[in-house]
Amino acid sequence: MKVYEAEKVATARKCMVWTIGGLMALLLAACGSTASIGKEGGSAGTDSASGVETTPSKGPVKLVFYSTSGWTPEAFNERFGDAMRKKFPEYTIEYIQSGKGAGLADLMAAGQQIDVFWQAVDVTIQQMQEYKLEYDMSDLIKKHNLDLGTLEKSSIDAVRALSDGKMYALPLVINTAALYYNKDLFDKFGVPYPKDGMTWDEVIELAKRMNRTDGGQTYYGLGTSITHNLSLNPQSVPYVDRKTEKATILTDSRWKSIFENMVEAYKTAGGAGKNPTQFVQDKNIAMTEGLANLFLNLDMTTLNWDMITYPTYKEATGKAPQPYPTLFGITSTSKFKDEAFQVLKHMLSEQEQLSLSERAVIPVLQKDNVLKAFGTKSKYQGKNFQSIVSRKFSPMPDKTKYDSKAQPIYNKYVPDVAKGDLDLNTAFRKIDEDMTKMIAEEKAR
């Protein structure tokens, strides 16, 4: 855990007392107070520089951020913490990294205060609800005049769905799926680079050309991610029907083409183990699918790489994958809800969203100038960063509280089908059975 103490800000204001009969006591009381808009000990008002509405503080403000993601303090600070402290030097911004002895259950048992909980969209609200940390921010959104209409729509819709119509969190940034390729391998074997706009069928055929052994070294044409291929599918198929609370695997015909594609990609990749880390470190994979922030989480400076638009399905030509937002929720136990909201609102300002976009972090503010700046200040120059943000995201389907546990069930049987141990129909029936059991268990909790 790394604690960052904000520099204390002291303000003073001299007052002139007017000796006018009935106002004497009131004015003397005002002169005895200390006021500073937007600063510790300040009065309510609006910071004209940022449009952040301020509220009277309750003394020293410490905001504790926590995520079960395992992010390092350095990563948190680079994306969020440093900008928060720069704007609000009077607040202490503390980040607790999860790990051994610092899991959410551990912290709750120890009575550790958490003011803002954050994680990926499929787990944030569920984990908050497990410990009764959820808090509806709808009133704060109105009070501080945050315009949700400027943010990526399906991310907001997902929060409302998971919050039963409320707003238990706000999306600050987005992830999605991307396709990377090793330029050196394509050069080595004289095969043209992949291009934007390719379908999965075209990518799979290209991968087959790159599958080979040369000089005793095995090269793989494609690395796959079953999880992201299914969960971010551009056809926006939900795992669970929100109305019936039943799995959609047997009732939505779109799953058939998605699974057929995934199975073929998995077979082409040669099975498990061909992941993005191997793509970067071993340099023996020609292409790999993965999250669009791969280059933010792994050092790719020694790899001659680029990227293209995530492949589309022939049934959904030209459609981008779904967004995968990161949500930040103010907790029910926070004593500084207004202050925490001010910080989150600032991170959604055009200034901060533009800064994130320039560093190749996908902004949730989907304005043209913000998106056009994507990756322009990344340490990886000359990359096809626009391939990530040039297309409008496919909408996320209706989210349910079962999604995080549904995901591994849907993934489970792809390897067996690819190996020929199961046919697709049998796999679908098994998925449906497993889903029915899981949902029943969740309802009984």
PDB file of C-alpha atoms in Angstrom, residues 267-445:
ATOM      1  CA  LYS A 267      -8.177 -24.635 -33.733  1.00  0.00           C
ATOM      2  CA  THR A 268      -6.126 -22.387 -36.003  1.00  0.00           C
ATOM      3  CA  ALA A 269      -4.225 -21.086 -32.986  1.00  0.00           C
ATOM      4  CA  GLY A 270      -3.230 -24.606 -32.033  1.00  0.00           C
ATOM      5  CA  GLY A 271      -5.122 -24.653 -28.759  1.00  0.00           C
ATOM      6  CA  ALA A 272      -4.481 -23.040 -25.405  1.00  0.00           C
ATOM      7  CA  GLY A 273      -1.394 -21.148 -24.359  1.00  0.00           C
ATOM      8  CA  LYS A 274      -1.107 -18.757 -27.302  1.00  0.00           C
ATOM      9  CA  ASN A 275      -1.791 -15.607 -25.344  1.00  0.00           C
ATOM     10  CA  PRO A 276      -0.830 -11.924 -25.612  1.00  0.00           C
ATOM     11  CA  THR A 277       2.050 -12.296 -23.151  1.00  0.00           C
ATOM     12  CA  GLN A 278       3.586 -15.005 -25.331  1.00  0.00           C
ATOM     13  CA  PHE A 279       2.996 -12.811 -28.379  1.00  0.00           C
ATOM     14  CA  VAL A 280       5.074 -10.043 -26.791  1.00  0.00           C
ATOM     15  CA  GLN A 281       7.762 -12.059 -25.043  1.00  0.00           C
ATOM     16  CA  ASP A 282       8.369 -15.078 -27.285  1.00  0.00           C
ATOM     17  CA  LYS A 283       7.738 -13.287 -30.587  1.00  0.00           C
ATOM     18  CA  ASN A 284       6.567 -16.518 -32.225  1.00  0.00           C
ATOM     19  CA  ILE A 285       2.914 -15.556 -32.797  1.00  0.00           C
ATOM     20  CA  ALA A 286       2.007 -13.624 -35.931  1.00  0.00           C
ATOM     21  CA  MET A 287      -1.260 -12.128 -34.669  1.00  0.00           C
ATOM     22  CA  THR A 288      -3.073 -12.075 -31.370  1.00  0.00           C
ATOM     23  CA  GLU A 289      -6.388 -10.803 -30.139  1.00  0.00           C
ATOM     24  CA  GLY A 290      -6.503  -9.191 -26.733  1.00  0.00           C
ATOM     25  CA  LEU A 291      -7.600  -6.123 -24.875  1.00  0.00           C
ATOM     26  CA  ALA A 292      -6.904  -2.756 -26.442  1.00  0.00           C
ATOM     27  CA  ASN A 293      -4.721  -1.673 -23.523  1.00  0.00           C
ATOM     28  CA  LEU A 294      -2.184  -4.483 -24.001  1.00  0.00           C
ATOM     29  CA  PHE A 295       0.586  -2.002 -24.809  1.00  0.00           C
ATOM     30  CA  LEU A 296      -0.195  -0.092 -21.600  1.00  0.00           C
ATOM     31  CA  ASN A 297       0.219  -3.166 -19.426  1.00  0.00           C
ATOM     32  CA  LEU A 298       3.130  -4.908 -21.146  1.00  0.00           C
ATOM     33  CA  ASP A 299       6.438  -3.490 -22.343  1.00  0.00           C
ATOM     34  CA  MET A 300       6.262  -3.861 -26.128  1.00  0.00           C
ATOM     35  CA  THR A 301       9.278  -1.706 -26.979  1.00  0.00           C
ATOM     36  CA  THR A 302      11.349  -4.675 -28.225  1.00  0.00           C
ATOM     37  CA  LEU A 303       8.585  -5.919 -30.533  1.00  0.00           C
ATOM     38  CA  ASN A 304       8.011  -4.584 -34.048  1.00  0.00           C
ATOM     39  CA  TRP A 305       4.229  -4.508 -33.824  1.00  0.00           C
ATOM     40  CA  ASP A 306       1.149  -2.756 -35.078  1.00  0.00           C
ATOM     41  CA  MET A 307      -2.589  -3.258 -34.908  1.00  0.00           C
ATOM     42  CA  ILE A 308      -5.725  -3.298 -37.051  1.00  0.00           C
ATOM     43  CA  THR A 309      -9.430  -2.945 -36.407  1.00  0.00           C
ATOM     44  CA  TYR A 310     -10.806  -5.882 -34.466  1.00  0.00           C
ATOM     45  CA  PRO A 311     -12.119  -8.457 -36.971  1.00  0.00           C
ATOM     46  CA  THR A 312     -15.808  -8.430 -37.794  1.00  0.00           C
ATOM     47  CA  TYR A 313     -18.230 -11.270 -38.405  1.00  0.00           C
ATOM     48  CA  LYS A 314     -19.700 -11.813 -41.832  1.00  0.00           C
ATOM     49  CA  GLU A 315     -23.085 -11.569 -40.082  1.00  0.00           C
ATOM     50  CA  ALA A 316     -22.111  -8.167 -38.643  1.00  0.00           C
ATOM     51  CA  THR A 317     -19.727  -6.677 -41.198  1.00  0.00           C
ATOM     52  CA  GLY A 318     -18.072  -3.446 -40.126  1.00  0.00           C
ATOM     53  CA  LYS A 319     -19.274  -3.584 -36.541  1.00  0.00           C
ATOM     54  CA  ALA A 320     -16.791  -2.822 -33.787  1.00  0.00           C
ATOM     55  CA  PRO A 321     -16.599  -4.873 -30.596  1.00  0.00           C
ATOM     56  CA  GLN A 322     -18.382  -3.776 -27.448  1.00  0.00           C
ATOM     57  CA  PRO A 323     -16.869  -1.348 -24.955  1.00  0.00           C
ATOM     58  CA  TYR A 324     -15.537  -2.715 -21.677  1.00  0.00           C
ATOM     59  CA  PRO A 325     -15.735   0.232 -19.273  1.00  0.00           C
ATOM     60  CA  THR A 326     -14.020   0.653 -15.936  1.00  0.00           C
ATOM     61  CA  LEU A 327     -16.493   1.830 -13.306  1.00  0.00           C
ATOM     62  CA  PHE A 328     -15.881   3.959 -10.221  1.00  0.00           C
ATOM     63  CA  GLY A 329     -18.483   3.853  -7.457  1.00  0.00           C
ATOM     64  CA  ILE A 330     -18.671   6.017  -4.340  1.00  0.00           C
ATOM     65  CA  THR A 331     -19.361   3.754  -1.373  1.00  0.00           C
ATOM     66  CA  SER A 332     -22.292   3.952   1.017  1.00  0.00           C
ATOM     67  CA  THR A 333     -19.848   4.287   3.925  1.00  0.00           C
ATOM     68  CA  SER A 334     -17.879   7.260   2.596  1.00  0.00           C
ATOM     69  CA  LYS A 335     -18.000  10.398   4.723  1.00  0.00           C
ATOM     70  CA  PHE A 336     -16.862  12.478   1.779  1.00  0.00           C
ATOM     71  CA  LYS A 337     -19.360  11.680  -0.957  1.00  0.00           C
ATOM     72  CA  ASP A 338     -19.490  15.224  -2.357  1.00  0.00           C
ATOM     73  CA  GLU A 339     -15.722  15.510  -2.427  1.00  0.00           C
ATOM     74  CA  ALA A 340     -15.367  12.092  -4.042  1.00  0.00           C
ATOM     75  CA  PHE A 341     -17.900  13.070  -6.687  1.00  0.00           C
ATOM     76  CA  GLN A 342     -16.018  16.288  -7.436  1.00  0.00           C
ATOM     77  CA  VAL A 343     -12.931  14.198  -8.126  1.00  0.00           C
ATOM     78  CA  LEU A 344     -14.795  11.778 -10.400  1.00  0.00           C
ATOM     79  CA  LYS A 345     -16.491  14.608 -12.256  1.00  0.00           C
ATOM     80  CA  HIS A 346     -13.129  16.249 -12.885  1.00  0.00           C
ATOM     81  CA  MET A 347     -11.788  12.992 -14.324  1.00  0.00           C
ATOM     82  CA  LEU A 348     -14.715  13.102 -16.764  1.00  0.00           C
ATOM     83  CA  SER A 349     -13.922  16.655 -17.849  1.00  0.00           C
ATOM     84  CA  GLU A 350     -12.786  17.238 -21.416  1.00  0.00           C
ATOM     85  CA  GLN A 351      -9.382  18.277 -20.095  1.00  0.00           C
ATOM     86  CA  GLU A 352      -8.724  14.953 -18.359  1.00  0.00           C
ATOM     87  CA  GLN A 353     -10.445  12.771 -20.952  1.00  0.00           C
ATOM     88  CA  LEU A 354      -8.319  14.402 -23.653  1.00  0.00           C
ATOM     89  CA  SER A 355      -5.184  13.771 -21.603  1.00  0.00           C
ATOM     90  CA  LEU A 356      -6.122  10.109 -21.175  1.00  0.00           C
ATOM     91  CA  SER A 357      -6.884   9.781 -24.887  1.00  0.00           C
ATOM     92  CA  GLU A 358      -3.545  11.301 -25.863  1.00  0.00           C
ATOM     93  CA  ARG A 359      -1.861   8.612 -23.761  1.00  0.00           C
ATOM     94  CA  ALA A 360      -3.880   5.901 -25.573  1.00  0.00           C
ATOM     95  CA  VAL A 361      -6.349   5.265 -22.766  1.00  0.00           C
ATOM     96  CA  ILE A 362      -9.793   4.998 -24.371  1.00  0.00           C
ATOM     97  CA  PRO A 363     -11.922   7.920 -23.142  1.00  0.00           C
ATOM     98  CA  VAL A 364     -15.535   7.523 -22.114  1.00  0.00           C
ATOM     99  CA  LEU A 365     -16.134  11.064 -23.391  1.00  0.00           C
ATOM    100  CA  GLN A 366     -16.779  10.345 -27.054  1.00  0.00           C
ATOM    101  CA  LYS A 367     -16.158  13.783 -28.595  1.00  0.00           C
ATOM    102  CA  ASP A 368     -14.462  13.929 -32.000  1.00  0.00           C
ATOM    103  CA  ASN A 369     -11.514  16.043 -30.890  1.00  0.00           C
ATOM    104  CA  VAL A 370     -10.897  13.744 -27.924  1.00  0.00           C
ATOM    105  CA  LEU A 371     -10.992  10.606 -30.067  1.00  0.00           C
ATOM    106  CA  LYS A 372      -8.812  12.088 -32.819  1.00  0.00           C
ATOM    107  CA  ALA A 373      -6.116  12.724 -30.214  1.00  0.00           C
ATOM    108  CA  PHE A 374      -6.027   9.049 -29.241  1.00  0.00           C
ATOM    109  CA  GLY A 375      -2.446   7.831 -28.825  1.00  0.00           C
ATOM    110  CA  THR A 376      -0.817  11.020 -30.088  1.00  0.00           C
ATOM    111  CA  LYS A 377       1.388  11.258 -26.986  1.00  0.00           C
ATOM    112  CA  SER A 378       1.953   7.536 -26.516  1.00  0.00           C
ATOM    113  CA  LYS A 379       5.539   6.334 -26.277  1.00  0.00           C
ATOM    114  CA  TYR A 380       4.662   4.016 -29.180  1.00  0.00           C
ATOM    115  CA  GLN A 381       4.566   6.361 -32.144  1.00  0.00           C
ATOM    116  CA  GLY A 382       3.589   5.402 -35.684  1.00  0.00           C
ATOM    117  CA  LYS A 383       1.026   2.835 -34.572  1.00  0.00           C
ATOM    118  CA  ASN A 384      -2.452   2.446 -36.012  1.00  0.00           C
ATOM    119  CA  PHE A 385      -4.124   3.664 -32.814  1.00  0.00           C
ATOM    120  CA  GLN A 386      -7.162   4.978 -34.675  1.00  0.00           C
ATOM    121  CA  SER A 387      -8.091   1.355 -35.407  1.00  0.00           C
ATOM    122  CA  ILE A 388      -9.307   1.192 -31.794  1.00  0.00           C
ATOM    123  CA  VAL A 389     -11.529   4.279 -31.793  1.00  0.00           C
ATOM    124  CA  SER A 390     -12.414   4.882 -35.457  1.00  0.00           C
ATOM    125  CA  ARG A 391     -15.624   2.842 -35.300  1.00  0.00           C
ATOM    126  CA  LYS A 392     -18.566   3.321 -32.975  1.00  0.00           C
ATOM    127  CA  PHE A 393     -18.702   0.613 -30.335  1.00  0.00           C
ATOM    128  CA  SER A 394     -21.372  -2.036 -30.663  1.00  0.00           C
ATOM    129  CA  PRO A 395     -23.762  -1.561 -27.750  1.00  0.00           C
ATOM    130  CA  MET A 396     -23.414  -3.723 -24.700  1.00  0.00           C
ATOM    131  CA  PRO A 397     -26.399  -6.023 -24.237  1.00  0.00           C
ATOM    132  CA  ASP A 398     -28.512  -5.824 -21.100  1.00  0.00           C
ATOM    133  CA  LYS A 399     -26.234  -6.646 -18.198  1.00  0.00           C
ATOM    134  CA  THR A 400     -27.270  -8.888 -15.313  1.00  0.00           C
ATOM    135  CA  LYS A 401     -25.829  -9.731 -11.917  1.00  0.00           C
ATOM    136  CA  TYR A 402     -25.064 -13.218 -13.250  1.00  0.00           C
ATOM    137  CA  ASP A 403     -22.713 -12.131 -16.036  1.00  0.00           C
ATOM    138  CA  SER A 404     -19.387 -12.469 -14.230  1.00  0.00           C
ATOM    139  CA  LYS A 405     -20.184 -16.090 -13.355  1.00  0.00           C
ATOM    140  CA  ALA A 406     -21.788 -16.782 -16.728  1.00  0.00           C
ATOM    141  CA  GLN A 407     -18.648 -15.847 -18.631  1.00  0.00           C
ATOM    142  CA  PRO A 408     -16.491 -18.854 -17.600  1.00  0.00           C
ATOM    143  CA  ILE A 409     -19.418 -21.202 -18.194  1.00  0.00           C
ATOM    144  CA  TYR A 410     -19.809 -20.007 -21.785  1.00  0.00           C
ATOM    145  CA  ASN A 411     -16.044 -20.260 -22.302  1.00  0.00           C
ATOM    146  CA  LYS A 412     -15.690 -23.693 -20.753  1.00  0.00           C
ATOM    147  CA  TYR A 413     -16.505 -26.029 -23.624  1.00  0.00           C
ATOM    148  CA  VAL A 414     -14.808 -24.253 -26.551  1.00  0.00           C
ATOM    149  CA  PRO A 415     -11.586 -26.320 -26.212  1.00  0.00           C
ATOM    150  CA  ASP A 416     -13.554 -29.583 -26.105  1.00  0.00           C
ATOM    151  CA  VAL A 417     -15.456 -28.685 -29.277  1.00  0.00           C
ATOM    152  CA  ALA A 418     -12.238 -27.604 -31.000  1.00  0.00           C
ATOM    153  CA  LYS A 419     -10.597 -30.938 -30.139  1.00  0.00           C
ATOM    154  CA  GLY A 420     -13.621 -32.870 -31.404  1.00  0.00           C
ATOM    155  CA  ASP A 421     -14.552 -34.235 -27.984  1.00  0.00           C
ATOM    156  CA  LEU A 422     -17.932 -32.488 -28.095  1.00  0.00           C
ATOM    157  CA  ASP A 423     -20.224 -31.347 -30.871  1.00  0.00           C
ATOM    158  CA  LEU A 424     -21.594 -27.824 -30.685  1.00  0.00           C
ATOM    159  CA  ASN A 425     -25.166 -28.845 -29.849  1.00  0.00           C
ATOM    160  CA  THR A 426     -24.016 -30.949 -26.908  1.00  0.00           C
ATOM    161  CA  ALA A 427     -21.793 -28.119 -25.709  1.00  0.00           C
ATOM    162  CA  PHE A 428     -24.730 -25.715 -25.843  1.00  0.00           C
ATOM    163  CA  ARG A 429     -26.899 -28.077 -23.783  1.00  0.00           C
ATOM    164  CA  LYS A 430     -24.134 -28.404 -21.193  1.00  0.00           C
ATOM    165  CA  ILE A 431     -23.774 -24.636 -21.032  1.00  0.00           C
ATOM    166  CA  ASP A 432     -27.522 -24.288 -20.511  1.00  0.00           C
ATOM    167  CA  GLU A 433     -27.486 -26.891 -17.725  1.00  0.00           C
ATOM    168  CA  ASP A 434     -24.543 -25.242 -15.981  1.00  0.00           C
ATOM    169  CA  MET A 435     -26.145 -21.828 -16.303  1.00  0.00           C
ATOM    170  CA  THR A 436     -29.462 -23.026 -14.888  1.00  0.00           C
ATOM    171  CA  LYS A 437     -27.642 -24.475 -11.884  1.00  0.00           C
ATOM    172  CA  MET A 438     -25.557 -21.336 -11.325  1.00  0.00           C
ATOM    173  CA  ILE A 439     -28.540 -18.977 -11.528  1.00  0.00           C
ATOM    174  CA  ALA A 440     -30.528 -21.128  -9.091  1.00  0.00           C
ATOM    175  CA  GLU A 441     -27.618 -21.085  -6.644  1.00  0.00           C
ATOM    176  CA  GLU A 442     -27.289 -17.321  -6.924  1.00  0.00           C
ATOM    177  CA  LYS A 443     -31.004 -16.824  -6.283  1.00  0.00           C
ATOM    178  CA  ALA A 444     -30.796 -19.063  -3.212  1.00  0.00           C
ATOM    179  CA  ARG A 445     -27.979 -17.034  -1.644  1.00  0.00           C
TER     180      ARG A 445
END
